[in-house]
Amino acid sequence: MLEKLTVREAFQWFLENTGVYAGSEQYLFVQHLTLLELVDYVRSLVNEDTLTDNWRTIVINEAQALRVIQLYDAFNVSFIGEWFNFDTKPMFKFKPEINVSSGEQSFLNLFSTLYDHADNIKTGVDIDRYSSNSLEGIEKDILLLLDEGDNAFHPQWKKEYVKYLREIIPIIFEGYQIQIIITSHDPLTLSDLPKNNVVFLEKTDQVTKIGNSGFKRTLGANIADLLKDSFFMQDGQIGSYIAEVIDFIIEDIGAGRLTEERQIAIERIIYCIDEPIIKFKLAEMLSEALGDQSFEARLIDDEISRLREKRRQI
């Protein structure tokens, strides 16, 4: 009888009629018939148009990829709580035909990780890669800690971070009561949170303590104001290198160390600074020290020309 069956039919017979026995216990393979559905669907996708030269890659569209993932997931779930250990190496690898930035990859990783963890909770996985404790005790209440989840995001996504969390997490963890604790060093994230829901941590001499937040503003606060707060930046809100360069310029001007070579170098640096308050203050200091306002006048003329051009374009 078996010799008359096709390979697929023989494999189906094997799944339906065999298993593993250990004393009085038995493990039947029939519960893994979802594998046949997965194999059938993948085989249906293979044709001259989709198969690549190496016979190991097929090209499929988004809807087909989603169906493969669903069937593959159902096959994996059929092993939950059973006898066998599992190999973390996936059966399939999906490679979208787009190049993503590191920030985009971080965004995808965050929410796919949350989805995977939520799915493991819902399907009764005991312990997954994200937790060393059993998930079986989780009923309805979940405390979710996201440690600097926005770390590699593009600034525009950092602005949307809290919004995305509020919109996507209720979908991912549908049916559960979720409380989220997030850590962040980014003012864009903080501006979406009321200060009553924010705890500022300060680190002094390797000791971390809760800081005074009584006079801090967060929800809807101006990003520049948040940046000025020492919680985000020490010693101002510009890069450490240019801050050091500016300090040297001020010292040299104050001490009169203005050789012709140094003067030219200082003027070049001032000319490159984009912050107008710093630019014109340094130019004013240099002009006063030299007794010559020609450089300051050139900067003012350039600024007037820039503003006129901007006015013309309005």
CSV table of C-alpha atoms in Angstrom, one decimal:
chain,number,residue,atom,x,y,z
A,1,MET,CA,0.0,0.0,0.0
A,2,LEU,CA,2.6,2.5,1.1
A,3,GLU,CA,4.7,1.9,-2.0
A,4,LYS,CA,1.8,3.3,-4.2
A,5,LEU,CA,1.7,6.6,-2.3
A,6,THR,CA,3.4,9.8,-3.5
A,7,VAL,CA,6.0,11.3,-1.3
A,8,ARG,CA,3.5,13.8,0.1
A,9,GLU,CA,0.9,11.1,0.7
A,10,ALA,CA,3.5,9.0,2.5
A,11,PHE,CA,4.6,11.8,4.6
A,12,GLN,CA,0.9,12.6,5.6
A,13,TRP,CA,0.4,8.9,6.5
A,14,PHE,CA,3.6,9.1,8.6
A,15,LEU,CA,2.3,12.1,10.5
A,16,GLU,CA,-1.2,10.6,11.0
A,17,ASN,CA,-0.1,7.1,12.1
A,18,THR,CA,3.1,7.3,14.0
A,19,GLY,CA,4.6,8.9,17.1
A,20,VAL,CA,7.0,8.4,20.0
A,21,TYR,CA,6.3,6.1,22.9
A,22,ALA,CA,8.0,6.0,26.3
A,23,GLY,CA,6.3,3.5,28.7
A,24,SER,CA,2.7,4.5,29.1
A,25,GLU,CA,3.3,7.9,27.5
A,26,GLN,CA,2.9,8.6,23.9
A,27,TYR,CA,3.6,11.5,21.6
A,28,LEU,CA,1.6,11.5,18.3
A,29,PHE,CA,2.8,13.4,15.3
A,30,VAL,CA,-0.7,14.0,14.0
A,31,GLN,CA,-0.8,17.3,15.9
A,32,HIS,CA,1.9,18.6,13.5
A,33,LEU,CA,-0.2,18.2,10.3
A,34,THR,CA,0.1,22.0,9.9
A,35,LEU,CA,3.6,21.2,8.5
A,36,LEU,CA,1.9,19.8,5.4
A,37,GLU,CA,-0.1,22.9,4.9
A,38,LEU,CA,3.1,25.0,5.1
A,39,VAL,CA,4.9,22.7,2.7
A,40,ASP,CA,2.0,22.8,0.2
A,41,TYR,CA,1.8,26.5,0.3
A,42,VAL,CA,5.5,27.0,-0.2
A,43,ARG,CA,5.5,24.5,-3.1
A,44,SER,CA,2.7,26.5,-4.7
A,45,LEU,CA,4.9,29.6,-4.7
A,46,VAL,CA,7.8,27.9,-6.6
A,47,ASN,CA,7.7,28.4,-10.3
A,48,GLU,CA,10.0,29.7,-13.0
A,49,ASP,CA,9.3,33.3,-12.1
A,50,THR,CA,9.9,33.1,-8.4
A,51,LEU,CA,12.8,30.6,-8.2
A,52,THR,CA,16.3,32.0,-8.2
A,53,ASP,CA,19.5,30.4,-9.7
A,54,ASN,CA,20.6,28.9,-6.4
A,55,TRP,CA,17.3,27.1,-5.8
A,56,ARG,CA,17.3,28.2,-2.2
A,57,THR,CA,15.6,31.6,-2.6
A,58,ILE,CA,12.2,32.4,-3.9
A,59,VAL,CA,10.8,35.8,-4.6
A,60,ILE,CA,7.3,36.4,-3.2
A,61,ASN,CA,5.1,39.4,-2.5
A,62,GLU,CA,4.1,40.9,0.8
A,63,ALA,CA,0.8,39.0,1.1
A,64,GLN,CA,2.5,35.7,0.3
A,65,ALA,CA,5.3,36.4,2.9
A,66,LEU,CA,2.6,37.1,5.5
A,67,ARG,CA,0.9,33.8,4.8
A,68,VAL,CA,4.2,31.8,5.0
A,69,ILE,CA,4.9,33.5,8.4
A,70,GLN,CA,1.4,32.6,9.7
A,71,LEU,CA,1.7,28.9,8.6
A,72,TYR,CA,5.2,28.7,10.0
A,73,ASP,CA,4.1,30.2,13.3
A,74,ALA,CA,1.2,27.7,13.5
A,75,PHE,CA,3.7,24.9,13.0
A,76,ASN,CA,6.0,26.2,15.7
A,77,VAL,CA,3.2,26.6,18.1
A,78,SER,CA,2.2,23.0,17.7
A,79,PHE,CA,5.3,22.0,19.6
A,80,ILE,CA,4.7,24.2,22.7
A,81,GLY,CA,4.7,22.2,25.9
A,82,GLU,CA,5.7,19.0,24.3
A,83,TRP,CA,8.7,16.7,24.8
A,84,PHE,CA,11.2,18.1,22.3
A,85,ASN,CA,13.8,20.8,22.6
A,86,PHE,CA,13.9,23.2,19.7
A,87,ASP,CA,16.5,24.8,17.5
A,88,THR,CA,16.5,28.5,17.5
A,89,LYS,CA,17.7,28.5,13.9
A,90,PRO,CA,14.7,29.5,11.7
A,91,MET,CA,13.5,27.4,8.8
A,92,PHE,CA,13.0,30.5,6.7
A,93,LYS,CA,14.8,33.8,6.4
A,94,PHE,CA,13.0,36.8,5.0
A,95,LYS,CA,15.0,39.4,3.2
A,96,PRO,CA,12.9,42.4,2.0
A,97,GLU,CA,14.2,44.1,-1.1
A,98,ILE,CA,14.8,47.4,0.7
A,99,ASN,CA,17.8,48.8,2.5
A,100,VAL,CA,17.0,50.0,6.0
A,101,SER,CA,19.0,52.3,8.1
A,102,SER,CA,20.2,51.4,11.6
A,103,GLY,CA,17.5,53.6,13.0
A,104,GLU,CA,14.8,51.9,10.9
A,105,GLN,CA,16.2,48.5,12.0
A,106,SER,CA,16.0,49.5,15.6
A,107,PHE,CA,12.4,50.6,15.2
A,108,LEU,CA,11.5,47.3,13.6
A,109,ASN,CA,13.4,45.3,16.2
A,110,LEU,CA,11.7,47.0,19.1
A,111,PHE,CA,8.1,46.4,18.0
A,112,SER,CA,8.8,42.9,16.5
A,113,THR,CA,10.4,41.9,19.8
A,114,LEU,CA,7.3,43.2,21.7
A,115,TYR,CA,5.0,41.3,19.3
A,116,ASP,CA,7.0,38.1,19.6
A,117,HIS,CA,7.0,38.3,23.4
A,118,ALA,CA,3.3,39.0,23.5
A,119,ASP,CA,2.6,36.1,21.2
A,120,ASN,CA,4.6,33.8,23.5
A,121,ILE,CA,2.6,34.9,26.4
A,122,LYS,CA,-0.7,34.3,24.6
A,123,THR,CA,0.3,30.9,23.3
A,124,GLY,CA,1.5,29.6,26.6
A,125,VAL,CA,5.3,29.5,26.1
A,126,ASP,CA,6.9,28.8,29.4
A,127,ILE,CA,10.2,30.7,29.0
A,128,ASP,CA,11.3,32.6,25.9
A,129,ARG,CA,14.5,34.4,25.0
A,130,TYR,CA,13.3,37.7,26.6
A,131,SER,CA,12.6,36.3,30.1
A,132,SER,CA,14.3,34.0,32.5
A,133,ASN,CA,11.1,33.5,34.5
A,134,SER,CA,8.1,31.5,33.5
A,135,LEU,CA,5.4,33.3,31.5
A,136,GLU,CA,2.7,30.9,32.7
A,137,GLY,CA,1.8,33.1,35.7
A,138,ILE,CA,0.9,36.1,33.6
A,139,GLU,CA,-2.8,36.6,33.6
A,140,LYS,CA,-4.0,40.1,32.7
A,141,ASP,CA,-1.6,42.6,34.2
A,142,ILE,CA,1.7,43.3,32.6
A,143,LEU,CA,4.4,45.8,33.7
A,144,LEU,CA,6.5,46.5,30.6
A,145,LEU,CA,10.0,48.1,31.0
A,146,LEU,CA,11.5,49.6,27.9
A,147,ASP,CA,15.1,50.6,28.5
A,148,GLU,CA,16.1,53.4,26.1
A,149,GLY,CA,14.0,51.8,23.3
A,150,ASP,CA,14.3,55.0,21.3
A,151,ASN,CA,18.1,55.0,21.5
A,152,ALA,CA,18.9,54.7,17.7
A,153,PHE,CA,15.8,56.3,16.3
A,154,HIS,CA,15.8,59.1,13.8
A,155,PRO,CA,14.8,62.4,15.5
A,156,GLN,CA,11.4,62.4,13.7
A,157,TRP,CA,10.7,58.9,15.1
A,158,LYS,CA,11.8,60.0,18.6
A,159,LYS,CA,9.1,62.7,18.3
A,160,GLU,CA,6.6,59.9,17.5
A,161,TYR,CA,8.0,57.3,20.0
A,162,VAL,CA,5.4,57.8,22.8
A,163,LYS,CA,2.6,58.1,20.2
A,164,TYR,CA,3.6,54.8,18.6
A,165,LEU,CA,3.8,53.1,22.0
A,166,ARG,CA,0.3,54.2,22.8
A,167,GLU,CA,-1.1,53.1,19.5
A,168,ILE,CA,0.7,49.8,18.8
A,169,ILE,CA,1.2,48.2,22.3
A,170,PRO,CA,-2.6,48.0,22.9
A,171,ILE,CA,-2.9,46.1,19.6
A,172,ILE,CA,0.1,43.8,20.3
A,173,PHE,CA,-1.0,43.1,23.9
A,174,GLU,CA,-4.7,43.0,23.2
A,175,GLY,CA,-6.7,41.6,26.2
A,176,TYR,CA,-4.1,42.6,28.7
A,177,GLN,CA,-3.8,45.6,31.1
A,178,ILE,CA,-0.4,47.2,30.3
A,179,GLN,CA,1.6,49.7,32.4
A,180,ILE,CA,4.8,50.9,30.7
A,181,ILE,CA,7.9,52.2,32.3
A,182,ILE,CA,10.4,53.8,29.8
A,183,THR,CA,13.9,55.1,30.4
A,184,SER,CA,15.2,57.8,28.0
A,185,HIS,CA,17.9,60.5,27.7
A,186,ASP,CA,16.0,62.2,24.9
A,187,PRO,CA,14.0,65.4,25.4
A,188,LEU,CA,11.8,64.7,22.4
A,189,THR,CA,10.5,61.7,24.2
A,190,LEU,CA,10.1,63.6,27.5
A,191,SER,CA,8.1,66.4,25.9
A,192,ASP,CA,5.2,63.9,25.4
A,193,LEU,CA,5.0,63.0,29.1
A,194,PRO,CA,3.5,65.0,32.0
A,195,LYS,CA,6.0,65.7,34.7
A,196,ASN,CA,3.9,63.9,37.3
A,197,ASN,CA,4.7,60.7,35.4
A,198,VAL,CA,8.4,61.4,35.1
A,199,VAL,CA,11.2,60.6,37.6
A,200,PHE,CA,14.5,62.3,37.0
A,201,LEU,CA,17.5,60.3,38.0
A,202,GLU,CA,20.8,62.0,38.9
A,203,LYS,CA,24.2,60.2,39.2
A,204,THR,CA,26.8,61.7,41.5
A,205,ASP,CA,30.0,59.8,42.4
A,206,GLN,CA,28.6,56.5,41.1
A,207,VAL,CA,25.5,56.9,43.2
A,208,THR,CA,22.1,57.3,41.4
A,209,LYS,CA,19.4,59.1,43.2
A,210,ILE,CA,16.0,60.7,42.4
A,211,GLY,CA,16.5,64.4,41.4
A,212,ASN,CA,14.3,67.4,42.2
A,213,SER,CA,11.6,67.7,39.5
A,214,GLY,CA,9.5,70.4,41.1
A,215,PHE,CA,10.5,73.2,38.8
A,216,LYS,CA,11.0,71.1,35.6
A,217,ARG,CA,8.5,71.3,32.7
A,218,THR,CA,8.0,68.4,30.4
A,219,LEU,CA,4.6,68.0,28.6
A,220,GLY,CA,4.6,70.1,25.5
A,221,ALA,CA,7.8,71.9,26.7
A,222,ASN,CA,10.1,73.5,24.1
A,223,ILE,CA,12.9,71.2,23.1
A,224,ALA,CA,15.5,73.9,23.5
A,225,ASP,CA,14.4,74.5,27.1
A,226,LEU,CA,14.6,70.8,27.8
A,227,LEU,CA,18.1,70.6,26.3
A,228,LYS,CA,19.2,73.4,28.6
A,229,ASP,CA,18.3,71.3,31.6
A,230,SER,CA,21.3,69.7,33.2
A,231,PHE,CA,19.4,66.4,33.2
A,232,PHE,CA,20.2,66.2,29.4
A,233,MET,CA,23.5,68.1,29.0
A,234,GLN,CA,26.2,69.4,31.2
A,235,ASP,CA,28.0,72.6,30.4
A,236,GLY,CA,25.6,73.9,27.8
A,237,GLN,CA,23.8,72.7,24.8
A,238,ILE,CA,26.6,72.6,22.1
A,239,GLY,CA,29.1,70.0,21.3
A,240,SER,CA,32.1,69.6,23.7
A,241,TYR,CA,34.6,70.1,20.9
A,242,ILE,CA,33.3,73.4,19.6
A,243,ALA,CA,32.7,74.6,23.2
A,244,GLU,CA,36.4,74.0,23.9
A,245,VAL,CA,37.4,75.8,20.7
A,246,ILE,CA,35.2,78.8,21.7
A,247,ASP,CA,36.8,78.9,25.1
A,248,PHE,CA,40.3,79.0,23.6
A,249,ILE,CA,39.2,81.9,21.3
A,250,ILE,CA,37.8,83.9,24.3
A,251,GLU,CA,41.0,83.2,26.2
A,252,ASP,CA,43.2,84.3,23.3
A,253,ILE,CA,41.2,87.5,22.7
A,254,GLY,CA,41.2,88.3,26.4
A,255,ALA,CA,45.0,87.8,26.7
A,256,GLY,CA,45.8,89.6,23.5
A,257,ARG,CA,47.3,86.5,21.8
A,258,LEU,CA,46.3,87.7,18.4
A,259,THR,CA,49.1,87.2,15.9
A,260,GLU,CA,48.2,87.6,12.2
A,261,GLU,CA,48.0,83.8,11.8
A,262,ARG,CA,45.8,83.4,15.0
A,263,GLN,CA,43.6,86.2,13.9
A,264,ILE,CA,42.9,84.6,10.5
A,265,ALA,CA,42.2,81.2,12.2
A,266,ILE,CA,39.8,82.8,14.7
A,267,GLU,CA,37.9,84.7,11.9
A,268,ARG,CA,37.5,81.4,9.9
A,269,ILE,CA,36.1,79.6,13.0
A,270,ILE,CA,33.7,82.5,13.8
A,271,TYR,CA,32.6,82.6,10.1
A,272,CYS,CA,31.7,78.9,10.3
A,273,ILE,CA,29.6,79.1,13.5
A,274,ASP,CA,25.8,79.0,12.6
A,275,GLU,CA,24.4,80.2,16.0
A,276,PRO,CA,24.1,84.0,15.4
A,277,ILE,CA,24.3,85.0,19.0
A,278,ILE,CA,27.6,83.2,19.5
A,279,LYS,CA,28.9,84.3,16.1
A,280,PHE,CA,28.3,88.0,16.5
A,281,LYS,CA,29.4,88.1,20.1
A,282,LEU,CA,32.8,86.6,19.3
A,283,ALA,CA,33.1,88.9,16.3
A,284,GLU,CA,32.3,91.9,18.5
A,285,MET,CA,35.0,90.8,21.0
A,286,LEU,CA,37.6,90.3,18.3
A,287,SER,CA,36.8,93.7,16.8
A,288,GLU,CA,37.1,95.5,20.1
A,289,ALA,CA,40.5,93.7,20.8
A,290,LEU,CA,41.9,94.6,17.4
A,291,GLY,CA,40.4,98.1,17.2
A,292,ASP,CA,39.1,97.2,13.8
A,293,GLN,CA,35.4,96.5,13.0
A,294,SER,CA,35.8,95.4,9.4
A,295,PHE,CA,35.4,91.7,10.1
A,296,GLU,CA,32.3,92.3,12.2
A,297,ALA,CA,30.9,94.6,9.5
A,298,ARG,CA,31.4,91.9,6.9
A,299,LEU,CA,29.5,89.4,9.0
A,300,ILE,CA,26.6,91.8,9.4
A,301,ASP,CA,26.5,92.5,5.7
A,302,ASP,CA,26.4,88.8,5.0
A,303,GLU,CA,23.6,88.4,7.5
A,304,ILE,CA,21.6,91.2,5.9
A,305,SER,CA,22.1,89.7,2.4
A,306,ARG,CA,20.9,86.3,3.8
A,307,LEU,CA,17.8,87.8,5.4
A,308,ARG,CA,17.0,89.8,2.2
A,309,GLU,CA,17.2,86.6,0.1
A,310,LYS,CA,14.9,84.8,2.6
A,311,ARG,CA,12.5,87.8,2.5
A,312,ARG,CA,12.4,87.6,-1.3
A,313,GLN,CA,11.5,84.0,-1.3
A,314,ILE,CA,8.5,84.5,1.0
